[in-house]
Coordinates of C-alpha atoms and ligand atoms in Angstrom, one line a residue:
Chain A
M1 CA -32.4 -16.6 -41.3
K2 CA -34.0 -13.2 -41.5
K3 CA -37.4 -14.6 -40.9
H4 CA -36.0 -16.4 -37.9
N5 CA -34.6 -13.1 -36.5
L6 CA -37.9 -11.4 -36.9
L7 CA -39.7 -14.1 -35.1
S8 CA -37.4 -14.2 -32.2
N9 CA -37.4 -10.4 -32.0
L10 CA -41.2 -10.5 -31.9
Y11 CA -41.1 -13.1 -29.2
T12 CA -38.7 -11.0 -27.1
A13 CA -40.9 -8.0 -27.5
L14 CA -43.9 -10.0 -26.4
V15 CA -42.2 -11.2 -23.2
M16 CA -41.0 -7.7 -22.5
L17 CA -44.5 -6.3 -23.0
F18 CA -45.9 -9.0 -20.7
L19 CA -43.3 -8.2 -18.0
Y20 CA -43.3 -4.5 -18.2
A21 CA -46.8 -3.5 -19.2
P22 CA -48.2 -3.5 -15.6
I23 CA -45.3 -1.3 -14.5
A24 CA -45.8 1.0 -17.4
V25 CA -49.4 1.4 -16.5
L26 CA -48.4 2.0 -12.9
I27 CA -46.0 4.7 -13.9
V28 CA -48.5 6.4 -16.2
F29 CA -51.3 6.5 -13.7
S30 CA -49.0 7.9 -11.0
F31 CA -49.1 11.0 -13.1
N32 CA -52.8 11.0 -13.8
D33 CA -54.7 14.0 -12.5
S34 CA -57.6 11.9 -11.3
K35 CA -58.4 9.1 -8.8
S36 CA -59.8 7.1 -11.7
R37 CA -58.0 4.0 -12.6
N38 CA -59.1 3.9 -16.2
T39 CA -59.4 7.4 -17.6
W40 CA -56.6 9.9 -18.3
A41 CA -57.3 13.3 -16.9
G42 CA -54.1 15.1 -17.6
F43 CA -50.6 15.3 -16.2
T44 CA -49.9 16.1 -12.5
T45 CA -47.2 15.5 -9.9
H46 CA -49.4 16.1 -6.9
W47 CA -49.6 12.5 -5.9
Y48 CA -45.8 12.7 -5.4
T49 CA -46.1 15.8 -3.2
D50 CA -49.0 14.1 -1.4
L51 CA -46.9 11.1 -0.8
F52 CA -44.2 13.0 0.9
H53 CA -46.7 14.6 3.2
D54 CA -48.2 11.3 4.2
E55 CA -46.7 10.7 7.7
E56 CA -47.8 7.1 7.8
I57 CA -45.9 6.3 4.6
I58 CA -42.8 8.3 5.4
S59 CA -42.4 6.7 8.9
A60 CA -43.0 3.2 7.4
L61 CA -40.3 3.9 4.8
V62 CA -37.9 4.9 7.5
L63 CA -38.8 1.9 9.6
T64 CA -38.4 -0.4 6.6
L65 CA -34.9 1.0 5.8
V66 CA -33.8 0.8 9.4
V67 CA -35.0 -2.8 9.8
A68 CA -33.5 -3.7 6.4
L69 CA -30.1 -2.2 7.2
V70 CA -29.8 -3.5 10.8
S71 CA -31.0 -7.0 9.9
S72 CA -28.9 -7.4 6.8
V73 CA -25.7 -6.1 8.5
I74 CA -26.2 -8.6 11.4
A75 CA -27.2 -11.4 9.0
T76 CA -24.1 -10.7 6.9
V77 CA -21.8 -11.0 9.9
L78 CA -23.6 -14.2 11.1
G79 CA -23.8 -15.8 7.7
T80 CA -20.2 -15.1 6.8
S81 CA -19.0 -16.5 10.2
A82 CA -21.2 -19.5 9.7
A83 CA -19.8 -20.1 6.2
I84 CA -16.2 -19.9 7.4
G85 CA -17.0 -22.4 10.2
L86 CA -18.8 -24.7 7.8
N87 CA -16.0 -24.6 5.4
K88 CA -13.6 -25.8 8.1
M89 CA -15.8 -28.9 8.9
N90 CA -15.2 -32.2 7.4
K91 CA -17.3 -33.2 4.3
K92 CA -20.0 -35.2 6.1
L93 CA -20.8 -32.6 8.8
R94 CA -20.7 -29.8 6.3
S95 CA -23.2 -31.4 4.0
V96 CA -25.5 -32.0 6.9
F97 CA -25.3 -28.3 7.9
M98 CA -25.7 -27.1 4.4
T99 CA -28.9 -29.0 4.0
L100 CA -30.1 -27.5 7.3
N101 CA -29.2 -24.1 5.8
Y102 CA -31.2 -24.7 2.6
L103 CA -34.3 -25.9 4.4
P104 CA -35.5 -22.4 5.5
M105 CA -35.0 -21.2 2.0
V106 CA -37.4 -23.6 0.4
N107 CA -39.8 -23.4 3.4
P108 CA -42.9 -21.3 2.5
D109 CA -42.6 -17.8 4.1
I110 CA -45.9 -18.3 5.7
I111 CA -44.6 -21.1 7.8
I112 CA -41.6 -19.1 8.9
G113 CA -43.9 -16.2 9.8
V114 CA -46.3 -18.3 11.8
S115 CA -43.6 -20.3 13.6
L116 CA -41.7 -17.1 14.5
M117 CA -44.9 -15.5 15.8
L118 CA -45.5 -18.6 18.0
L119 CA -41.9 -18.5 19.2
F120 CA -42.0 -14.8 20.1
T121 CA -45.3 -15.3 21.9
Y122 CA -43.9 -18.2 23.8
L123 CA -40.8 -16.3 24.8
R124 CA -43.0 -13.3 25.7
I125 CA -41.0 -11.0 23.4
E126 CA -43.0 -7.9 22.7
F127 CA -43.9 -7.5 19.0
G128 CA -42.3 -4.5 17.4
V129 CA -39.1 -3.3 15.7
G130 CA -37.2 -5.9 17.7
T131 CA -39.2 -8.9 16.5
L132 CA -39.1 -7.6 12.9
I133 CA -35.4 -7.3 12.9
L134 CA -35.0 -10.8 14.5
A135 CA -37.3 -12.3 11.9
H136 CA -35.6 -10.7 9.0
I137 CA -32.2 -11.9 10.3
T138 CA -33.6 -15.4 10.5
F139 CA -34.7 -15.6 6.9
S140 CA -31.6 -13.7 5.5
V141 CA -28.8 -15.7 7.1
P142 CA -29.1 -18.7 4.8
Y143 CA -28.9 -16.5 1.7
V144 CA -25.7 -14.9 3.0
V145 CA -24.2 -18.4 3.6
L146 CA -25.3 -19.4 0.1
N147 CA -23.5 -16.4 -1.4
V148 CA -20.3 -16.6 0.7
M149 CA -19.8 -20.4 0.6
P150 CA -18.8 -20.7 -3.1
K151 CA -16.2 -17.9 -2.8
L152 CA -14.7 -19.7 0.2
R153 CA -14.6 -23.0 -1.7
A154 CA -13.0 -21.4 -4.7
M155 CA -10.4 -19.6 -2.6
D156 CA -6.8 -21.0 -2.6
K157 CA -6.7 -22.5 0.9
H158 CA -3.0 -21.8 1.1
I159 CA -3.4 -18.1 1.2
Y160 CA -4.6 -18.5 4.8
D161 CA -1.4 -20.5 5.6
A162 CA 0.6 -17.9 3.8
A163 CA -0.9 -15.1 6.0
L164 CA 0.1 -17.2 9.1
D165 CA 3.5 -17.7 7.6
L166 CA 4.0 -14.0 7.2
G167 CA 3.2 -13.2 10.9
C168 CA -0.6 -13.0 11.1
N169 CA -2.3 -14.7 14.0
P170 CA -5.5 -16.6 12.9
L171 CA -7.8 -13.6 13.5
Q172 CA -5.5 -11.2 11.5
A173 CA -5.2 -13.8 8.8
Y174 CA -9.0 -13.8 8.4
F175 CA -9.4 -10.0 8.4
K176 CA -6.4 -9.2 6.2
V177 CA -6.6 -12.1 3.7
V178 CA -9.7 -14.3 3.8
I179 CA -12.4 -11.7 4.2
P180 CA -11.0 -9.4 1.4
E181 CA -10.8 -12.5 -0.8
I182 CA -14.4 -13.5 -0.3
M183 CA -15.7 -9.9 -0.2
P184 CA -17.6 -10.1 -3.5
G185 CA -19.6 -13.0 -2.0
I186 CA -20.2 -11.1 1.3
L187 CA -21.4 -8.0 -0.6
S188 CA -23.8 -10.0 -2.8
G189 CA -25.1 -11.7 0.3
F190 CA -25.6 -8.4 1.9
V191 CA -27.5 -6.9 -1.1
M192 CA -29.7 -10.0 -1.2
A193 CA -30.4 -9.7 2.5
L194 CA -31.3 -6.1 2.0
T195 CA -33.7 -6.6 -0.8
L196 CA -35.3 -9.6 0.9
S197 CA -35.9 -7.5 4.0
I198 CA -37.3 -4.5 2.1
D199 CA -39.4 -6.8 0.0
D200 CA -40.8 -9.0 2.8
F201 CA -44.5 -8.9 3.4
V202 CA -45.6 -12.4 4.7
V203 CA -43.1 -12.8 7.6
S204 CA -43.4 -9.2 8.6
Y205 CA -47.2 -9.5 8.7
F206 CA -47.0 -12.1 11.5
V207 CA -44.3 -10.5 13.6
N208 CA -44.9 -6.7 13.4
G209 CA -46.3 -4.6 16.3
P210 CA -49.1 -2.1 16.2
A211 CA -46.6 0.8 15.9
S212 CA -44.1 -0.9 13.6
Q213 CA -45.6 -1.2 10.1
T214 CA -43.1 -1.7 7.3
L215 CA -43.8 -0.2 3.9
P216 CA -45.3 -3.3 2.3
L217 CA -47.7 -3.7 5.2
V218 CA -48.8 0.0 5.0
I219 CA -49.3 -0.2 1.2
Y220 CA -51.3 -3.4 1.7
S221 CA -53.6 -1.8 4.4
Q222 CA -54.0 1.4 2.4
T223 CA -55.0 -0.4 -0.8
R224 CA -57.6 -2.3 1.2
R225 CA -59.3 0.9 2.2
R226 CA -59.1 2.7 -1.1
V227 CA -56.6 2.7 -3.8
T228 CA -55.1 6.2 -3.9
P229 CA -52.7 7.0 -6.8
K230 CA -50.2 7.9 -4.0
I231 CA -49.4 4.2 -3.9
N232 CA -48.8 4.3 -7.6
A233 CA -46.4 7.2 -7.1
L234 CA -44.6 5.3 -4.3
S235 CA -44.4 2.1 -6.3
T236 CA -42.9 4.1 -9.2
I237 CA -40.2 5.5 -7.0
I238 CA -39.4 2.1 -5.6
F239 CA -39.2 0.7 -9.1
I240 CA -36.9 3.5 -10.3
V241 CA -34.6 3.1 -7.3
V242 CA -34.4 -0.7 -7.7
L243 CA -33.8 -0.3 -11.4
G244 CA -31.0 2.2 -10.7
I245 CA -29.3 -0.2 -8.2
L246 CA -29.5 -3.0 -10.8
V247 CA -28.1 -1.0 -13.6
L248 CA -25.3 0.3 -11.4
N249 CA -24.5 -3.2 -10.2
N250 CA -24.5 -4.6 -13.8
F251 CA -22.4 -1.7 -15.0
Y252 CA -19.9 -2.3 -12.2
S253 CA -19.6 -6.0 -12.8
I254 CA -19.2 -5.6 -16.5
R255 CA -16.4 -3.1 -16.0
K256 CA -14.7 -5.4 -13.5
E257 CA -14.9 -8.2 -16.1
Q258 CA -13.4 -6.0 -18.7
Q259 CA -10.6 -5.1 -16.4
L260 CA -9.8 -8.7 -15.7
R261 CA -9.9 -9.6 -19.4
G262 CA -7.8 -6.6 -20.3
K263 CA -5.3 -7.8 -17.7
K264 CA -5.0 -11.2 -19.1
G265 CA -4.3 -10.0 -22.6
G266 CA -2.2 -7.1 -21.3
H267 CA 1.4 -8.4 -21.1
Chain B
M1 CA 27.2 -24.0 5.4
K2 CA 28.0 -23.8 9.1
E3 CA 28.7 -26.6 11.6
N4 CA 25.9 -25.8 14.1
I5 CA 22.6 -27.6 13.7
L6 CA 19.6 -25.3 13.2
I7 CA 16.7 -27.6 12.8
S8 CA 16.4 -31.1 14.1
L9 CA 13.6 -33.6 13.7
K10 CA 13.6 -36.5 16.2
N11 CA 11.6 -39.6 15.3
V12 CA 8.8 -37.5 13.8
I13 CA 5.6 -39.5 13.1
V14 CA 2.5 -38.1 11.4
E15 CA -0.7 -40.0 11.3
F16 CA -3.9 -38.5 9.7
E17 CA -7.4 -39.1 11.2
D18 CA -8.0 -42.0 8.8
G19 CA -5.1 -43.8 10.6
H20 CA -2.9 -43.4 7.5
R21 CA 0.7 -43.1 8.7
V22 CA 2.3 -40.5 6.4
L23 CA 5.6 -40.0 8.1
K24 CA 7.1 -43.1 9.8
G25 CA 9.8 -41.7 12.0
I26 CA 11.8 -39.0 10.4
D27 CA 15.2 -38.2 12.0
L28 CA 17.0 -35.3 10.4
D29 CA 19.5 -32.6 11.3
I30 CA 19.8 -29.5 9.2
H31 CA 22.7 -27.2 9.5
D32 CA 22.8 -23.4 9.5
E33 CA 23.1 -21.9 6.0
E34 CA 22.7 -25.3 4.4
F35 CA 20.8 -26.0 1.2
V36 CA 18.9 -29.2 1.9
T37 CA 16.6 -30.9 -0.7
F38 CA 13.9 -33.4 0.0
L39 CA 13.6 -35.7 -3.0
G40 CA 11.1 -38.4 -3.5
P41 CA 8.1 -39.5 -5.6
S42 CA 4.7 -37.9 -5.3
G43 CA 3.0 -38.7 -2.0
C44 CA 6.1 -39.8 -0.1
G45 CA 5.6 -37.0 2.5
K46 CA 7.8 -34.2 1.4
T47 CA 5.1 -31.5 1.8
T48 CA 4.0 -33.0 5.1
T49 CA 7.6 -32.8 6.5
L50 CA 7.8 -29.2 5.3
R51 CA 4.5 -28.3 7.0
I52 CA 5.8 -29.8 10.3
I53 CA 8.9 -27.6 10.0
G54 CA 6.8 -24.5 9.1
G55 CA 4.3 -25.2 12.0
F56 CA 1.2 -25.8 9.8
A57 CA 0.9 -29.3 11.0
E58 CA 1.9 -31.0 14.3
P59 CA 3.6 -34.3 14.6
T60 CA 1.6 -37.1 16.1
E61 CA 4.8 -38.3 17.8
G62 CA 8.3 -37.0 18.0
D63 CA 9.9 -33.6 18.5
I64 CA 11.2 -30.7 16.4
F65 CA 13.9 -28.4 17.6
F66 CA 14.9 -25.0 16.3
D67 CA 18.3 -23.7 17.4
G68 CA 18.2 -26.3 20.2
V69 CA 14.8 -25.2 21.5
K70 CA 11.8 -27.6 21.2
I71 CA 9.1 -25.9 19.0
N72 CA 6.3 -28.4 19.0
G73 CA 3.1 -26.5 19.2
V74 CA 4.6 -23.1 18.3
P75 CA 2.4 -21.6 15.6
P76 CA 3.8 -20.5 12.2
Y77 CA 3.6 -16.8 13.0
K78 CA 6.0 -17.3 15.9
R79 CA 8.6 -19.2 14.0
N80 CA 11.5 -17.5 12.3
I81 CA 10.7 -19.5 9.1
N82 CA 9.0 -18.4 5.9
T83 CA 7.6 -20.5 3.1
V84 CA 7.2 -20.4 -0.6
F85 CA 4.1 -22.5 -1.2
Q86 CA 3.7 -25.2 -3.8
R87 CA 1.4 -22.9 -5.9
Y88 CA 2.7 -19.6 -4.6
A89 CA -0.4 -18.6 -2.7
L90 CA 0.0 -14.9 -3.5
F91 CA -2.8 -12.6 -2.3
P92 CA -4.9 -11.8 -5.4
H93 CA -6.5 -8.7 -3.9
L94 CA -3.1 -7.0 -3.3
N95 CA -0.7 -5.8 -5.9
V96 CA 3.0 -6.8 -6.1
F97 CA 4.2 -4.1 -3.7
D98 CA 1.5 -5.0 -1.0
N99 CA 2.2 -8.7 -1.4
V100 CA 5.9 -8.3 -0.8
A101 CA 5.3 -5.7 2.0
F102 CA 2.7 -7.9 3.7
G103 CA 4.9 -9.4 6.4
L104 CA 6.4 -6.0 7.3
N105 CA 3.0 -4.3 7.4
V106 CA 1.8 -7.0 9.9
K107 CA 4.8 -6.1 12.0
K108 CA 3.7 -2.4 11.7
M109 CA 7.1 -1.3 10.5
D110 CA 7.6 2.3 9.4
K111 CA 6.2 2.9 5.9
K112 CA 9.4 4.5 4.6
I113 CA 11.5 1.6 5.7
I114 CA 9.0 -0.8 4.2
A115 CA 9.1 1.0 0.8
R116 CA 12.9 0.9 0.8
K117 CA 13.0 -2.8 1.7
V118 CA 10.4 -3.8 -0.9
K119 CA 12.4 -1.9 -3.5
E120 CA 15.6 -3.8 -2.5
M121 CA 13.8 -7.1 -2.4
L122 CA 12.2 -6.6 -5.9
A123 CA 15.7 -5.8 -7.2
L124 CA 17.1 -9.0 -5.7
V125 CA 14.5 -11.1 -7.6
N126 CA 14.8 -9.0 -10.8
L127 CA 11.3 -7.4 -10.6
S128 CA 12.1 -3.8 -10.2
G129 CA 9.4 -1.6 -11.6
F130 CA 6.6 -4.2 -11.1
E131 CA 5.4 -2.6 -7.8
N132 CA 2.0 -1.6 -9.1
R133 CA 1.2 -4.7 -11.2
N134 CA -1.7 -6.9 -10.3
I135 CA -0.9 -10.5 -9.4
N136 CA -2.9 -11.8 -12.4
Q137 CA -0.9 -9.5 -14.7
L138 CA 2.2 -11.6 -14.0
S139 CA 3.6 -14.6 -15.7
G140 CA 4.2 -17.8 -13.7
G141 CA 7.9 -17.1 -13.3
Q142 CA 7.2 -13.6 -12.1
Q143 CA 4.6 -14.8 -9.6
Q144 CA 7.2 -17.2 -8.4
R145 CA 9.7 -14.5 -7.8
V146 CA 7.1 -12.3 -6.0
A147 CA 6.5 -15.3 -3.7
I148 CA 10.2 -15.6 -3.0
A149 CA 10.5 -11.9 -2.3
R150 CA 7.4 -11.9 -0.1
A151 CA 9.0 -14.6 2.1
L152 CA 12.6 -13.3 2.1
I153 CA 11.7 -9.7 3.1
N154 CA 11.0 -11.0 6.6
E155 CA 14.6 -12.0 6.9
P156 CA 13.9 -15.6 8.1
K157 CA 16.6 -17.9 9.2
V158 CA 15.1 -20.6 7.2
L159 CA 13.2 -20.6 3.9
L160 CA 11.0 -23.5 3.0
L161 CA 10.4 -24.0 -0.7
D162 CA 7.8 -26.5 -1.9
E163 CA 8.4 -27.5 -5.5
P164 CA 8.8 -23.8 -6.4
L165 CA 9.8 -24.4 -10.0
G166 CA 7.3 -27.2 -10.7
A167 CA 5.1 -25.0 -13.0
L168 CA 7.8 -23.4 -15.0
D169 CA 9.2 -24.4 -18.4
L170 CA 12.6 -26.0 -18.7
K171 CA 14.6 -22.9 -19.7
L172 CA 13.0 -20.7 -17.0
R173 CA 13.5 -23.5 -14.5
K174 CA 17.3 -23.6 -15.2
D175 CA 17.5 -19.8 -14.8
M176 CA 15.5 -19.8 -11.6
Q177 CA 17.7 -22.7 -10.2
T178 CA 20.8 -20.5 -10.6
E179 CA 18.9 -17.5 -9.3
L180 CA 17.9 -19.4 -6.1
M181 CA 21.4 -20.7 -5.5
R182 CA 22.7 -17.2 -5.9
I183 CA 20.1 -15.8 -3.4
Q184 CA 20.8 -18.5 -0.9
K185 CA 24.5 -17.9 -1.0
S186 CA 24.2 -14.1 -0.8
L187 CA 21.7 -14.0 2.1
K188 CA 23.4 -16.8 4.0
I189 CA 20.2 -18.5 5.1
T190 CA 19.1 -22.1 5.3
F191 CA 17.0 -23.3 2.3
I192 CA 14.9 -26.4 2.7
Y193 CA 13.8 -27.3 -0.8
V194 CA 11.3 -29.9 -2.0
T195 CA 11.4 -31.4 -5.5
H196 CA 10.7 -34.7 -7.3
D197 CA 13.2 -33.8 -10.0
Q198 CA 16.4 -35.6 -9.2
E199 CA 18.5 -33.4 -11.5
E200 CA 17.3 -30.3 -9.7
A201 CA 18.1 -31.8 -6.4
L202 CA 21.6 -32.8 -7.5
T203 CA 22.4 -29.5 -9.0
M204 CA 21.3 -27.2 -6.2
S205 CA 21.8 -28.9 -2.9
D206 CA 24.5 -29.2 -0.3
R207 CA 22.7 -32.3 0.9
V208 CA 19.9 -34.4 -0.5
V209 CA 17.4 -36.3 1.5
V210 CA 15.9 -39.1 -0.5
M211 CA 12.4 -40.1 0.8
R212 CA 10.0 -42.9 0.1
D213 CA 6.8 -43.8 1.8
G214 CA 7.2 -41.5 4.7
Q215 CA 10.7 -42.7 5.4
I216 CA 14.2 -41.3 4.7
L217 CA 16.2 -43.8 2.6
Q218 CA 19.4 -41.8 2.3
I219 CA 20.9 -38.5 3.3
G220 CA 24.1 -37.3 1.7
T221 CA 25.8 -34.9 -0.7
P222 CA 24.7 -35.1 -4.3
Q223 CA 28.0 -37.0 -5.1
D224 CA 27.3 -39.5 -2.3
I225 CA 23.8 -40.1 -3.4
Y226 CA 24.8 -40.5 -7.0
N227 CA 27.8 -42.6 -6.6
E228 CA 26.9 -44.6 -3.5
P229 CA 23.1 -45.1 -3.5
V230 CA 22.1 -47.3 -0.5
N231 CA 19.7 -49.4 -2.5
A232 CA 18.3 -50.0 -5.9
F233 CA 15.4 -47.6 -5.3
V234 CA 17.6 -44.6 -4.7
A235 CA 19.9 -45.6 -7.5
D236 CA 16.9 -45.8 -9.9
F237 CA 15.3 -42.6 -8.6
I238 CA 18.6 -40.6 -8.9
G239 CA 19.2 -41.6 -12.4
E240 CA 17.8 -44.3 -14.6
S241 CA 19.5 -47.5 -13.9
N242 CA 19.6 -51.1 -14.8
I243 CA 18.7 -53.2 -11.8
I244 CA 19.4 -56.9 -12.2
D245 CA 19.0 -59.8 -9.8
G246 CA 22.3 -61.2 -8.8
V247 CA 24.0 -63.5 -6.3
M248 CA 27.1 -62.6 -4.3
Y249 CA 29.5 -65.6 -4.7
E250 CA 32.1 -64.3 -2.3
D251 CA 33.7 -60.9 -1.6
Y252 CA 34.5 -59.1 -4.9
E253 CA 32.7 -61.6 -7.0
V254 CA 29.1 -61.5 -8.2
E255 CA 27.0 -63.5 -10.6
F256 CA 24.4 -62.0 -12.8
A257 CA 23.0 -62.5 -16.3
G258 CA 24.5 -66.0 -16.2
Q259 CA 28.1 -64.8 -15.8
A260 CA 30.5 -64.2 -12.9
F261 CA 31.9 -60.7 -12.7
K262 CA 34.6 -59.1 -10.6
C263 CA 33.3 -56.2 -8.5
V264 CA 34.5 -53.9 -5.7
D265 CA 32.0 -54.8 -3.1
K266 CA 32.3 -57.1 -0.1
G267 CA 30.7 -57.9 3.2
F268 CA 27.7 -59.9 2.0
A269 CA 26.7 -63.3 3.1
L270 CA 27.8 -66.3 1.0
N271 CA 25.4 -66.6 -2.0
E272 CA 23.4 -63.7 -0.8
R273 CA 20.8 -62.5 -3.3
V274 CA 21.5 -58.9 -4.2
D275 CA 20.4 -56.1 -6.6
V276 CA 23.1 -55.3 -9.1
V277 CA 22.8 -51.7 -10.3
I278 CA 24.5 -50.5 -13.5
R279 CA 24.2 -47.0 -14.9
P280 CA 23.3 -46.9 -18.6
E281 CA 26.4 -44.8 -19.4
D282 CA 28.7 -47.4 -17.8
I283 CA 27.8 -50.2 -20.2
I284 CA 30.5 -50.8 -22.8
V285 CA 29.2 -51.9 -26.1
G286 CA 31.5 -54.4 -27.9
D287 CA 31.6 -57.5 -30.1
Y288 CA 29.0 -60.1 -29.1
E289 CA 31.4 -63.0 -29.4
T290 CA 34.0 -61.6 -27.0
S291 CA 31.7 -59.8 -24.5
P292 CA 30.4 -61.5 -21.4
I293 CA 26.8 -60.5 -22.1
S294 CA 25.1 -60.5 -25.5
G295 CA 21.7 -59.4 -26.7
V296 CA 19.5 -58.0 -29.4
V297 CA 19.0 -54.3 -30.0
E298 CA 15.4 -53.5 -29.5
S299 CA 15.2 -49.8 -30.0
V300 CA 17.4 -46.8 -30.5
V301 CA 16.4 -43.2 -29.6
F302 CA 18.4 -40.1 -30.2
K303 CA 18.5 -38.0 -27.1
G304 CA 20.7 -35.1 -28.2
V305 CA 23.9 -35.9 -26.3
H306 CA 23.7 -39.6 -26.6
Y307 CA 21.7 -42.5 -28.0
E308 CA 19.4 -44.4 -25.7
I309 CA 19.6 -48.0 -26.7
T310 CA 17.5 -50.8 -25.3
V311 CA 18.9 -54.3 -25.5
D312 CA 17.1 -57.6 -24.7
A313 CA 19.5 -59.9 -23.0
H314 CA 19.0 -62.7 -20.4
G315 CA 15.3 -61.7 -19.9
Y316 CA 16.1 -58.1 -19.0
K317 CA 15.7 -54.9 -21.0
W318 CA 19.1 -53.3 -20.7
L319 CA 19.3 -49.5 -21.0
I320 CA 22.5 -48.2 -22.6
H321 CA 23.5 -44.6 -23.1
S322 CA 26.1 -44.4 -25.9
T323 CA 27.5 -41.8 -28.3
Q324 CA 27.4 -44.4 -31.0
S325 CA 24.2 -45.6 -32.6
Q326 CA 23.4 -49.3 -33.2
E327 CA 21.1 -51.0 -35.7
V328 CA 17.8 -52.3 -34.4
G329 CA 17.8 -56.1 -34.5
A330 CA 21.6 -56.3 -34.4
L331 CA 23.3 -58.7 -32.0
I332 CA 25.7 -56.8 -29.8
G333 CA 27.9 -57.5 -26.7
M334 CA 28.0 -55.7 -23.4
N335 CA 30.6 -55.4 -20.7
V336 CA 31.0 -53.5 -17.4
K337 CA 34.1 -52.4 -15.5
P338 CA 34.2 -53.9 -11.9
S339 CA 34.1 -50.4 -10.4
D340 CA 30.9 -49.6 -12.3
I341 CA 29.1 -52.6 -10.8
H342 CA 27.1 -51.5 -7.7
I343 CA 26.0 -54.2 -5.4
M344 CA 23.0 -53.4 -3.2
K345 CA 21.2 -55.3 -0.5
K346 CA 17.7 -56.3 -1.6
M347 CA 15.2 -53.9 -0.3
E348 CA 13.1 -55.3 2.6
V349 CA 9.6 -55.9 1.4
R350 CA 7.1 -54.0 3.5
Ligands
ATP401 N1 -4.9 -33.8 5.4 C1 -4.6 -35.0 5.0 N2 -5.4 -36.1 5.4 C2 -5.1 -37.3 5.0 N3 -4.0 -37.7 4.3 C3 -3.2 -36.7 3.8 C4 -3.5 -35.3 4.2 N4 -2.5 -34.6 3.6 C5 -1.7 -35.4 2.9 N5 -2.1 -36.7 3.1 C6 -1.5 -37.9 2.5 O1 -0.2 -37.9 3.0 C7 0.7 -38.4 2.0 C8 1.9 -37.5 1.8 O2 1.4 -36.3 1.3 P1 2.4 -35.1 0.9 O3 1.6 -34.0 0.5 O4 3.4 -34.9 2.1 O5 3.2 -35.7 -0.3 P2 4.3 -35.1 -1.2 O6 5.6 -35.9 -1.0 O7 4.4 -33.6 -0.9 O8 3.8 -35.3 -2.7 P3 3.8 -34.4 -4.0 O9 5.1 -34.5 -4.6 O10 2.7 -35.0 -4.8 O11 3.5 -33.0 -3.5 C9 -0.1 -38.7 0.8 O12 -0.4 -40.0 0.6 C10 -1.4 -37.9 1.0 O13 -2.5 -38.5 0.4
MG402 MG1 3.9 -31.8 -2.1

C-alpha cells in the first residue's frame, strides 16, 4: 500500500514537472539580467518596465482585450438565443442543427481562417478590427451554444409556463425566469469565448489588418526577429492572470457546491 | 358554490401533431366557487384539459368560455386563472418571498403592499417565517404550499391544481387535503383539481368529472358517482368492485353466477347482456348450503378496518370486505341484497 502511494506520488510529480517545467523556466528567465537564454546573470525587473514602455505590445494588448470583449459579448447573445431556439425545435430538426453547430468546432482553425479570409475578400470587407471581431464571433458561437444547451435541457420546462401563468408575456418570462436559470451556462460560455478569443492565433493571422495586430500575432512576429526577454515577462504576466482567474473560478464553484450541500443537510 | 357558470368547454377536441386525438369532445360547465375534480387513469387527458383552461394549449376544435366570453387564443398571462403545476415549477433562483411575490412584481405593485400581501399569503399556507429560505431548503410539502401561495396571491377567480399532492406521503396528503378545502372555502374561488386518486376526489369535491381516453364518462357529486356509476368502468375506478357478466331477464330480475336475483333496475331490453356491479362490502357471507352463490376462499388479507377476502365461485374471483375473517380453503356462501346489485349497460367497445 505504502509503496503504491510512493509510486503514484512520483508519477504525479513527473507529470507536473513535465507540464510546468517550461513555464517555470519562462518565469525564471523573465527575471534574468541578460538576453542570454541559458546563463543566469542576476535578478532584474527591467524587462517588465521595458514591456510597459513597448507601445507595440501595449496597443496589441488593448486591441486583444477589445476584440475579445466585444466578440464574446456578441457571441454570448447570439449563442444563447440560438440555444433557446434550438431547444424549442422538434427532436429531428434539433439534432440536425446541433450537428451543424459541432462541425466548426472540430474543423481545423486553419480552414476557418482561410475560408473567412476568402469570404471577407469576396465581400470586399476591409481587413482590420471589424474582420477580427466578426471572425472571433464566428468561432465562439458554437461553444456558447454548447455551454448553454445542457442547462436549457436540464431546466424544468414548466417554470416558463409558470412565468406566463403569473402574468409575464413570453419576453418577460425569458428574462425573468429562463435566463437567470441558465445563467451559469451563459457565463461559462462567455468565459470560454473570451479565452478562445484572447488565445487565438491561427484565425486572426488570416483576417487581421496591417494596423490591427492582436497580442499573439505581435509576440509571434517579435520572436521571429529576436527573442527578447520582454516576451518572457509578458508571458509570465499572462500566465499569472490566467492562473488567478482559474483559481478564483474553482474557489467560487467549490463554495457554491458547499452551499448547496449545506442546504440539503440543513433542515 | 354559486349558480352562475364561470367556465364552459364546448365540444373541445385536441389533436397532437402525430394525429393522436387526446381529447375527443369535452363538454363541461363549471360553476363559480365550485370545487371540481377531474378523475381518471394516467394518460386520459386530465392535464391536457387543464392546459386548455389555463391557456397553455389551444383546442384543435371547440370553444372555451370564461364568464360568458370566448377565450380561445387568449394567452395565459391575460387570463384571470392561476395554476399549481404537477411538479410545482417553483423558480429555483428565487427565495420563498420572491417566488410568492413574483406575480405582483410583474404587475409592478408597490413594494410595501407586496410585502404585506406575501406575509398574509404565507400565513394562510402556514409558512410564516420562511420568507428568506431557498427553494431547495424546503421539504416537498413546504414547496407545495409555496406553489399554492404563489398562485393565490394574484387573487385569481380560478385556481387549477394538477395532482398537487401526488408526491406527498399519506399523512401529509390528508392534512393538505383539509388545508386546501379550507382555503377554497375561505377565499371563495373556483378550484379545478386533477387527481387519479378516487378517495381524494370523493373527499374534496363538490363535483367529480370521471374521464377515460379523452372523454368524460360521468359528471356528478361524489355521492352520485359512488352510488350511481354510469358503467362498470366508473364503478371499478371509484372503488374496487366485482364486475360480473349478467343477463337481464325482465325488469327487476337479473341472472348472474347461475342464479336469478331480484334487483331494483329496469328499462333494459329482454335478455340484454349487462354488467352486474357489486361492491365488496355489500356481499353478505353466509352458510354455503342456504346461500345462492357458494365458493372456496382463496385468500384472506387483513386491511386494518376489514378483511379482504377473495373467493373463487362460478369462474370469478369475488372480492369481499368483511369484518369477520374466514379460513383459506373453506367453502362459504354469498348473498347480495337487491338494492346492492347495480346493473349497468355493457360499455361500447371502441
Ligand atoms: N405534446 C404532446 N404531444 C403528443 N402527445 C401528447 C402531448 N402531451 C400529451 N400527450 C398525450 O396525451 C395524452 C393525455 O396526456 P395528459 O398529460 O393530458 O394525461 P393525464 O391524464 O394528465 O395523465 P397523468 O395522470 O399521467 O398526468 C397522453 O396519451 C399523452 O401521451
Ligand atoms: Mg397529468
